[in-house]
mmCIF file of N, CA and C in Angstrom:
data_model
loop_
_atom_site.group_PDB
_atom_site.id
_atom_site.type_symbol
_atom_site.label_atom_id
_atom_site.label_comp_id
_atom_site.label_asym_id
_atom_site.label_seq_id
_atom_site.Cartn_x
_atom_site.Cartn_y
_atom_site.Cartn_z
ATOM 1 N N UNK A 5 -3.662 6.781 3.622
ATOM 2 C CA UNK A 5 -3.585 6.040 1.909
ATOM 3 C C UNK A 5 -5.261 6.903 1.533
ATOM 4 N N UNK A 6 -5.144 7.033 0.360
ATOM 5 C CA UNK A 6 -6.327 7.856 -0.399
ATOM 6 C C UNK A 6 -7.203 6.730 -0.601
ATOM 7 N N UNK A 7 -8.589 7.356 -0.455
ATOM 8 C CA UNK A 7 -9.618 6.476 -0.410
ATOM 9 C C UNK A 7 -9.755 5.922 -1.473
ATOM 10 N N UNK A 8 -9.437 6.730 -3.009
ATOM 11 C CA UNK A 8 -9.456 5.977 -4.424
ATOM 12 C C UNK A 8 -8.469 4.833 -4.270
ATOM 13 N N UNK A 9 -7.301 4.719 -3.800
ATOM 14 C CA UNK A 9 -6.429 3.757 -3.772
ATOM 15 C C UNK A 9 -7.163 2.668 -2.943
ATOM 16 N N UNK A 10 -7.476 2.816 -1.866
ATOM 17 C CA UNK A 10 -7.852 1.468 -1.077
ATOM 18 C C UNK A 10 -9.266 1.208 -1.807
ATOM 19 N N UNK A 11 -10.031 1.910 -2.399
ATOM 20 C CA UNK A 11 -11.155 1.254 -2.674
ATOM 21 C C UNK A 11 -10.706 0.381 -4.060
ATOM 22 N N UNK A 12 -9.964 0.618 -4.922
ATOM 23 C CA UNK A 12 -9.096 0.488 -6.139
ATOM 24 C C UNK A 12 -8.758 -0.707 -5.854
ATOM 25 N N UNK A 13 -8.240 -1.185 -4.778
ATOM 26 C CA UNK A 13 -7.472 -2.444 -4.218
ATOM 27 C C UNK A 13 -8.392 -3.156 -3.776
ATOM 28 N N UNK A 14 -9.527 -2.611 -3.161
ATOM 29 C CA UNK A 14 -10.484 -3.750 -2.408
ATOM 30 C C UNK A 14 -11.753 -4.053 -3.823
ATOM 31 N N UNK A 15 -11.732 -3.233 -4.581
ATOM 32 C CA UNK A 15 -12.869 -3.825 -5.597
ATOM 33 C C UNK A 15 -12.069 -4.704 -6.646
ATOM 34 N N UNK A 16 -11.043 -4.893 -6.671
ATOM 35 C CA UNK A 16 -10.466 -5.948 -7.467
ATOM 36 C C UNK A 16 -9.456 -6.521 -6.921
ATOM 37 N N UNK A 17 -9.416 -7.117 -5.910
ATOM 38 C CA UNK A 17 -8.536 -7.767 -5.257
ATOM 39 C C UNK A 17 -8.378 -9.455 -5.290
ATOM 40 N N UNK A 18 -9.558 -9.840 -6.271
ATOM 41 C CA UNK A 18 -9.804 -11.085 -6.478
ATOM 42 C C UNK A 18 -9.359 -11.150 -8.085
ATOM 43 N N UNK A 19 -8.550 -11.872 -8.353
ATOM 44 C CA UNK A 19 -8.263 -12.589 -9.642
ATOM 45 C C UNK A 19 -9.345 -13.209 -10.557
ATOM 46 N N UNK A 20 -9.387 -13.340 -11.745
ATOM 47 C CA UNK A 20 -10.821 -14.126 -12.419
ATOM 48 C C UNK A 20 -11.170 -15.398 -11.765
ATOM 49 N N UNK A 21 -10.186 -16.138 -11.361
ATOM 50 C CA UNK A 21 -10.201 -17.465 -10.618
ATOM 51 C C UNK A 21 -10.726 -17.275 -9.067
ATOM 52 N N UNK A 22 -11.030 -15.815 -8.988
ATOM 53 C CA UNK A 22 -11.705 -16.045 -7.606
ATOM 54 C C UNK A 22 -10.548 -16.103 -6.577
ATOM 55 N N UNK A 23 -9.402 -16.046 -6.834
ATOM 56 C CA UNK A 23 -8.164 -16.414 -5.898
ATOM 57 C C UNK A 23 -7.351 -14.990 -5.836
ATOM 58 N N UNK A 24 -7.035 -14.508 -4.563
ATOM 59 C CA UNK A 24 -6.445 -12.932 -4.421
ATOM 60 C C UNK A 24 -5.222 -13.205 -5.170
ATOM 61 N N UNK A 25 -4.733 -11.924 -5.385
ATOM 62 C CA UNK A 25 -3.156 -12.131 -5.817
ATOM 63 C C UNK A 25 -2.256 -12.104 -4.748
ATOM 64 N N UNK A 26 -1.169 -11.954 -5.054
ATOM 65 C CA UNK A 26 0.043 -11.990 -4.246
ATOM 66 C C UNK A 26 0.808 -11.047 -4.245
ATOM 67 N N UNK A 27 1.133 -10.260 -3.045
ATOM 68 C CA UNK A 27 1.867 -9.209 -3.085
ATOM 69 C C UNK A 27 3.364 -9.454 -3.414
ATOM 70 N N UNK A 28 4.138 -8.741 -3.795
ATOM 71 C CA UNK A 28 5.775 -9.178 -4.262
ATOM 72 C C UNK A 28 6.177 -8.508 -2.753
ATOM 73 N N UNK A 29 7.011 -9.579 -2.108
ATOM 74 C CA UNK A 29 7.462 -9.520 -0.545
ATOM 75 C C UNK A 29 8.986 -8.252 -1.401
ATOM 76 N N UNK A 30 9.264 -7.713 -0.550
ATOM 77 C CA UNK A 30 10.553 -6.519 -1.093
ATOM 78 C C UNK A 30 10.179 -5.145 -1.664
ATOM 79 N N UNK A 31 8.773 -5.489 -2.064
ATOM 80 C CA UNK A 31 8.293 -4.162 -3.196
ATOM 81 C C UNK A 31 8.158 -2.707 -2.350
ATOM 82 N N UNK A 32 7.378 -2.752 -1.189
ATOM 83 C CA UNK A 32 7.326 -1.698 -0.550
ATOM 84 C C UNK A 32 6.385 -0.393 -1.165
ATOM 85 N N UNK A 33 6.114 -0.440 -2.276
ATOM 86 C CA UNK A 33 5.379 0.633 -2.533
ATOM 87 C C UNK A 33 4.146 1.197 -2.274
ATOM 88 N N UNK A 34 3.066 0.169 -1.733
ATOM 89 C CA UNK A 34 2.406 0.810 -0.930
ATOM 90 C C UNK A 34 2.331 1.142 0.263
ATOM 91 N N UNK A 35 3.901 1.215 0.899
ATOM 92 C CA UNK A 35 4.270 1.940 1.953
ATOM 93 C C UNK A 35 5.278 3.118 1.808
ATOM 94 N N UNK A 36 5.138 3.379 0.803
ATOM 95 C CA UNK A 36 5.826 5.036 0.490
ATOM 96 C C UNK A 36 5.230 5.545 -0.711
ATOM 97 N N UNK A 37 4.145 5.332 -1.596
ATOM 98 C CA UNK A 37 3.770 6.231 -2.741
ATOM 99 C C UNK A 37 2.291 6.935 -2.000
ATOM 100 N N UNK A 38 1.688 6.269 -1.375
ATOM 101 C CA UNK A 38 0.377 7.035 -0.687
ATOM 102 C C UNK A 38 0.532 7.514 0.370
ATOM 103 N N UNK A 39 -0.440 8.428 0.337
ATOM 104 C CA UNK A 39 -0.507 9.010 2.004
ATOM 105 C C UNK A 39 -1.363 8.175 2.938
ATOM 106 N N UNK A 40 -1.084 8.260 4.171
ATOM 107 C CA UNK A 40 -1.803 7.408 5.137
ATOM 108 C C UNK A 40 -2.082 8.515 6.078
ATOM 109 N N UNK A 41 -3.460 9.044 6.356
ATOM 110 C CA UNK A 41 -3.821 9.882 7.001
ATOM 111 C C UNK A 41 -4.080 9.576 8.490
ATOM 112 N N UNK A 42 -4.214 8.377 8.927
ATOM 113 C CA UNK A 42 -4.383 7.879 10.500
ATOM 114 C C UNK A 42 -2.835 7.602 10.920
ATOM 115 N N UNK A 43 -2.725 7.327 12.520
ATOM 116 C CA UNK A 43 -1.370 7.398 12.885
ATOM 117 C C UNK A 43 -1.018 6.118 12.648
ATOM 118 N N UNK A 44 0.461 6.047 13.023
ATOM 119 C CA UNK A 44 1.386 4.839 12.491
ATOM 120 C C UNK A 44 2.060 5.069 13.830
ATOM 121 N N UNK A 45 2.513 3.699 14.367
ATOM 122 C CA UNK A 45 3.341 3.753 15.637
ATOM 123 C C UNK A 45 4.634 4.475 14.682
ATOM 124 N N UNK A 46 5.245 5.264 15.582
ATOM 125 C CA UNK A 46 6.666 6.364 15.216
ATOM 126 C C UNK A 46 6.136 7.136 14.141
ATOM 127 N N UNK A 47 4.761 7.642 13.790
ATOM 128 C CA UNK A 47 4.341 8.319 12.431
ATOM 129 C C UNK A 47 3.110 8.772 12.961
ATOM 130 N N UNK A 48 2.928 9.601 14.477
ATOM 131 C CA UNK A 48 1.445 10.020 14.711
ATOM 132 C C UNK A 48 0.653 10.792 13.815
ATOM 133 N N UNK A 49 0.979 11.485 13.285
ATOM 134 C CA UNK A 49 0.301 12.102 12.140
ATOM 135 C C UNK A 49 -0.104 11.547 11.171
ATOM 136 N N UNK A 50 0.377 10.470 10.959
ATOM 137 C CA UNK A 50 0.042 9.469 9.435
ATOM 138 C C UNK A 50 1.461 9.773 8.612
ATOM 139 N N UNK A 51 1.536 9.861 7.224
ATOM 140 C CA UNK A 51 2.490 10.101 6.482
ATOM 141 C C UNK A 51 1.914 10.551 4.948
ATOM 142 N N UNK A 52 3.095 11.374 4.727
ATOM 143 C CA UNK A 52 2.703 12.111 3.443
ATOM 144 C C UNK A 52 3.026 11.019 1.964
ATOM 145 N N UNK A 53 2.019 11.352 1.097
ATOM 146 C CA UNK A 53 2.752 10.870 -0.029
ATOM 147 C C UNK A 53 4.130 10.980 -0.264
ATOM 148 N N UNK A 54 4.615 9.725 -0.897
ATOM 149 C CA UNK A 54 6.118 9.980 -1.189
ATOM 150 C C UNK A 54 7.132 9.829 -0.217
ATOM 151 N N UNK A 55 6.721 9.401 1.369
ATOM 152 C CA UNK A 55 7.747 9.534 2.359
ATOM 153 C C UNK A 55 7.422 8.049 2.523
ATOM 154 N N UNK A 56 8.636 7.379 2.920
ATOM 155 C CA UNK A 56 8.758 6.035 3.237
ATOM 156 C C UNK A 56 7.961 5.721 4.577
ATOM 157 N N UNK A 57 7.456 4.860 5.016
ATOM 158 C CA UNK A 57 6.560 4.782 6.559
ATOM 159 C C UNK A 57 8.118 4.250 7.288
ATOM 160 N N UNK A 58 7.725 4.711 8.265
ATOM 161 C CA UNK A 58 9.232 4.179 9.322
ATOM 162 C C UNK A 58 8.874 2.914 9.687
ATOM 163 N N UNK A 59 7.658 2.032 9.676
ATOM 164 C CA UNK A 59 7.728 0.960 9.746
ATOM 165 C C UNK A 59 8.099 -0.159 8.635
ATOM 166 N N UNK A 60 8.390 0.534 7.464
ATOM 167 C CA UNK A 60 8.894 -0.181 6.311
ATOM 168 C C UNK A 60 10.766 -0.483 6.751
ATOM 169 N N UNK A 61 10.646 -2.042 6.868
ATOM 170 C CA UNK A 61 12.292 -2.339 7.369
ATOM 171 C C UNK A 61 13.355 -2.184 5.757
ATOM 172 N N UNK A 62 14.170 -2.379 6.172
ATOM 173 C CA UNK A 62 15.573 -2.312 5.015
ATOM 174 C C UNK A 62 15.078 -3.279 4.000
ATOM 175 N N UNK A 63 14.498 -4.343 4.226
ATOM 176 C CA UNK A 63 13.936 -5.352 2.881
ATOM 177 C C UNK A 63 12.888 -4.724 2.366
ATOM 178 N N UNK A 64 12.392 -3.600 2.819
ATOM 179 C CA UNK A 64 11.124 -3.079 2.192
ATOM 180 C C UNK A 64 9.885 -4.266 2.636
ATOM 181 N N UNK A 65 9.653 -4.580 3.929
ATOM 182 C CA UNK A 65 8.679 -5.269 4.460
ATOM 183 C C UNK A 65 8.215 -4.620 5.455
ATOM 184 N N UNK A 66 6.863 -4.761 5.875
ATOM 185 C CA UNK A 66 6.228 -3.676 6.944
ATOM 186 C C UNK A 66 6.339 -4.809 8.026
ATOM 187 N N UNK A 67 7.043 -4.062 9.058
ATOM 188 C CA UNK A 67 7.345 -4.396 10.548
ATOM 189 C C UNK A 67 6.195 -4.537 11.167
ATOM 190 N N UNK A 68 5.131 -4.043 10.774
ATOM 191 C CA UNK A 68 3.377 -4.153 11.519
ATOM 192 C C UNK A 68 2.937 -5.399 10.984
ATOM 193 N N UNK A 69 2.963 -5.753 9.791
ATOM 194 C CA UNK A 69 1.906 -6.819 9.186
ATOM 195 C C UNK A 69 1.965 -7.924 9.913
ATOM 196 N N UNK A 70 0.389 -7.877 10.250
ATOM 197 C CA UNK A 70 -0.235 -9.161 11.275
ATOM 198 C C UNK A 70 -0.114 -8.595 12.589
ATOM 199 N N UNK A 71 0.163 -7.030 12.887
ATOM 200 C CA UNK A 71 0.053 -6.572 14.115
ATOM 201 C C UNK A 71 -1.040 -5.539 14.237
ATOM 202 N N UNK A 72 -2.042 -5.903 15.354
ATOM 203 C CA UNK A 72 -3.036 -5.023 15.456
ATOM 204 C C UNK A 72 -2.825 -3.412 15.213
ATOM 205 N N UNK A 73 -1.536 -3.051 15.440
ATOM 206 C CA UNK A 73 -1.000 -1.422 15.604
ATOM 207 C C UNK A 73 -1.475 -1.103 13.911
ATOM 208 N N UNK A 74 -1.012 -2.354 13.305
ATOM 209 C CA UNK A 74 -1.180 -1.601 11.429
ATOM 210 C C UNK A 74 -2.646 -0.885 11.080
ATOM 211 N N UNK A 75 -2.536 0.339 10.352
ATOM 212 C CA UNK A 75 -3.407 0.910 10.253
ATOM 213 C C UNK A 75 -4.649 0.233 9.551
ATOM 214 N N UNK A 76 -5.793 0.603 9.484
ATOM 215 C CA UNK A 76 -6.737 0.075 8.823
ATOM 216 C C UNK A 76 -6.655 0.292 7.153
ATOM 217 N N UNK A 77 -6.116 1.289 6.863
ATOM 218 C CA UNK A 77 -5.863 1.730 5.574
ATOM 219 C C UNK A 77 -4.704 0.751 4.889
ATOM 220 N N UNK A 78 -3.733 0.521 5.562
ATOM 221 C CA UNK A 78 -3.056 -0.569 5.598
ATOM 222 C C UNK A 78 -3.570 -2.143 5.044
ATOM 223 N N UNK A 79 -4.071 -2.482 6.220
ATOM 224 C CA UNK A 79 -4.786 -3.403 5.852
ATOM 225 C C UNK A 79 -5.388 -3.846 4.912
ATOM 226 N N UNK A 80 -6.072 -3.030 4.317
ATOM 227 C CA UNK A 80 -7.344 -3.059 3.274
ATOM 228 C C UNK A 80 -6.835 -2.711 2.041
ATOM 229 N N UNK A 81 -5.425 -2.425 1.909
ATOM 230 C CA UNK A 81 -4.848 -2.514 0.806
ATOM 231 C C UNK A 81 -4.503 -3.594 0.194
ATOM 232 N N UNK A 82 -4.702 -4.035 -0.807
ATOM 233 C CA UNK A 82 -4.750 -5.457 -1.319
ATOM 234 C C UNK A 82 -3.946 -5.648 -2.562
ATOM 235 N N UNK A 83 -3.077 -6.255 -3.009
ATOM 236 C CA UNK A 83 -2.226 -6.503 -3.886
ATOM 237 C C UNK A 83 -3.023 -6.540 -4.963
ATOM 238 N N UNK A 84 -3.082 -5.923 -6.204
ATOM 239 C CA UNK A 84 -4.107 -5.972 -7.534
ATOM 240 C C UNK A 84 -2.899 -5.741 -8.708
ATOM 241 N N UNK A 85 -3.118 -7.026 -9.362
ATOM 242 C CA UNK A 85 -1.733 -7.075 -10.838
ATOM 243 C C UNK A 85 -2.045 -5.469 -11.470
ATOM 244 N N UNK A 86 -3.447 -5.162 -11.801
ATOM 245 C CA UNK A 86 -3.468 -4.152 -12.782
ATOM 246 C C UNK A 86 -2.911 -2.690 -11.893
ATOM 247 N N UNK A 87 -2.876 -2.992 -10.609
ATOM 248 C CA UNK A 87 -2.491 -1.521 -9.992
ATOM 249 C C UNK A 87 -0.869 -1.817 -9.741
ATOM 250 N N UNK A 88 -0.531 -3.165 -9.153
ATOM 251 C CA UNK A 88 0.967 -3.105 -8.945
ATOM 252 C C UNK A 88 1.669 -3.545 -10.122
ATOM 253 N N UNK A 89 1.218 -3.732 -11.187
ATOM 254 C CA UNK A 89 1.946 -4.088 -12.437
ATOM 255 C C UNK A 89 2.906 -5.297 -12.131
ATOM 256 N N UNK A 90 3.910 -5.420 -13.096
ATOM 257 C CA UNK A 90 4.716 -6.584 -13.149
ATOM 258 C C UNK A 90 6.132 -6.316 -12.034
ATOM 259 N N UNK A 91 6.424 -4.971 -11.965
ATOM 260 C CA UNK A 91 7.407 -4.501 -11.317
ATOM 261 C C UNK A 91 7.452 -3.445 -9.937
ATOM 262 N N UNK A 92 8.020 -3.451 -9.087
ATOM 263 C CA UNK A 92 8.213 -2.285 -8.073
ATOM 264 C C UNK A 92 7.806 -1.325 -8.610
ATOM 265 N N UNK A 93 8.808 -0.744 -9.616
ATOM 266 C CA UNK A 93 8.611 0.574 -10.312
ATOM 267 C C UNK A 93 7.010 0.768 -11.062
ATOM 268 N N UNK A 94 6.613 -0.360 -11.587
ATOM 269 C CA UNK A 94 5.157 0.006 -11.913
ATOM 270 C C UNK A 94 3.998 0.455 -10.920
ATOM 271 N N UNK A 95 4.529 -0.524 -9.533
ATOM 272 C CA UNK A 95 3.800 -0.061 -8.469
ATOM 273 C C UNK A 95 3.923 1.367 -8.027
ATOM 274 N N UNK A 96 4.897 1.824 -8.018
ATOM 275 C CA UNK A 96 5.524 3.316 -7.270
ATOM 276 C C UNK A 96 4.893 4.538 -8.131
ATOM 277 N N UNK A 97 4.976 4.059 -9.499
ATOM 278 C CA UNK A 97 4.211 4.904 -10.459
ATOM 279 C C UNK A 97 2.756 5.183 -10.664
ATOM 280 N N UNK A 98 2.246 3.567 -10.374
ATOM 281 C CA UNK A 98 0.881 3.667 -10.548
ATOM 282 C C UNK A 98 0.074 4.230 -9.256
ATOM 283 N N UNK A 99 0.416 3.798 -8.307
ATOM 284 C CA UNK A 99 0.144 4.394 -6.833
ATOM 285 C C UNK A 99 0.243 5.770 -6.669
ATOM 286 N N UNK A 100 1.467 6.514 -6.875
ATOM 287 C CA UNK A 100 1.789 7.758 -7.154
ATOM 288 C C UNK A 100 0.788 8.486 -8.212
ATOM 289 N N UNK A 101 0.439 8.030 -9.046
ATOM 290 C CA UNK A 101 -0.334 8.597 -10.074
ATOM 291 C C UNK A 101 -1.956 8.741 -9.386
ATOM 292 N N UNK A 102 -2.277 7.393 -9.006
ATOM 293 C CA UNK A 102 -3.422 7.929 -8.307
ATOM 294 C C UNK A 102 -3.768 8.728 -7.093
ATOM 295 N N UNK A 103 -2.566 8.697 -6.700
ATOM 296 C CA UNK A 103 -2.465 9.756 -5.491
ATOM 297 C C UNK A 103 -3.057 11.181 -5.572
ATOM 298 N N UNK A 104 -2.126 11.511 -6.769
ATOM 299 C CA UNK A 104 -2.200 12.516 -7.023
ATOM 300 C C UNK A 104 -3.496 13.239 -7.837
ATOM 301 N N UNK A 105 -4.500 11.995 -8.324
ATOM 302 C CA UNK A 105 -5.596 12.330 -8.542
ATOM 303 C C UNK A 105 -6.539 12.702 -7.512
ATOM 304 N N UNK A 106 -6.263 12.294 -6.246
ATOM 305 C CA UNK A 106 -7.271 12.494 -5.206
ATOM 306 C C UNK A 106 -7.082 13.834 -4.159
#
């Protein structure tokens, strides 16, 4: 995952009331749009941008969520309404755009 995306997600992970936003279950945009340079179980060379992570299940849920094998870049990615928008398509478009800028 690009450093820009990880920084953006980390920098704005809290809403105005100080409570972290919540990811939309079944979105999976953060597991498709960005590149991930570190190894992922089943993808030893990481994954290129736009490629579905092998650990994303048929319901677009991460099989490694809560698992210590989950890459640090994935763990650092936090839902942000400005980045993820109001729909999965927003998230895919915005994350893809950020990825293309890095």
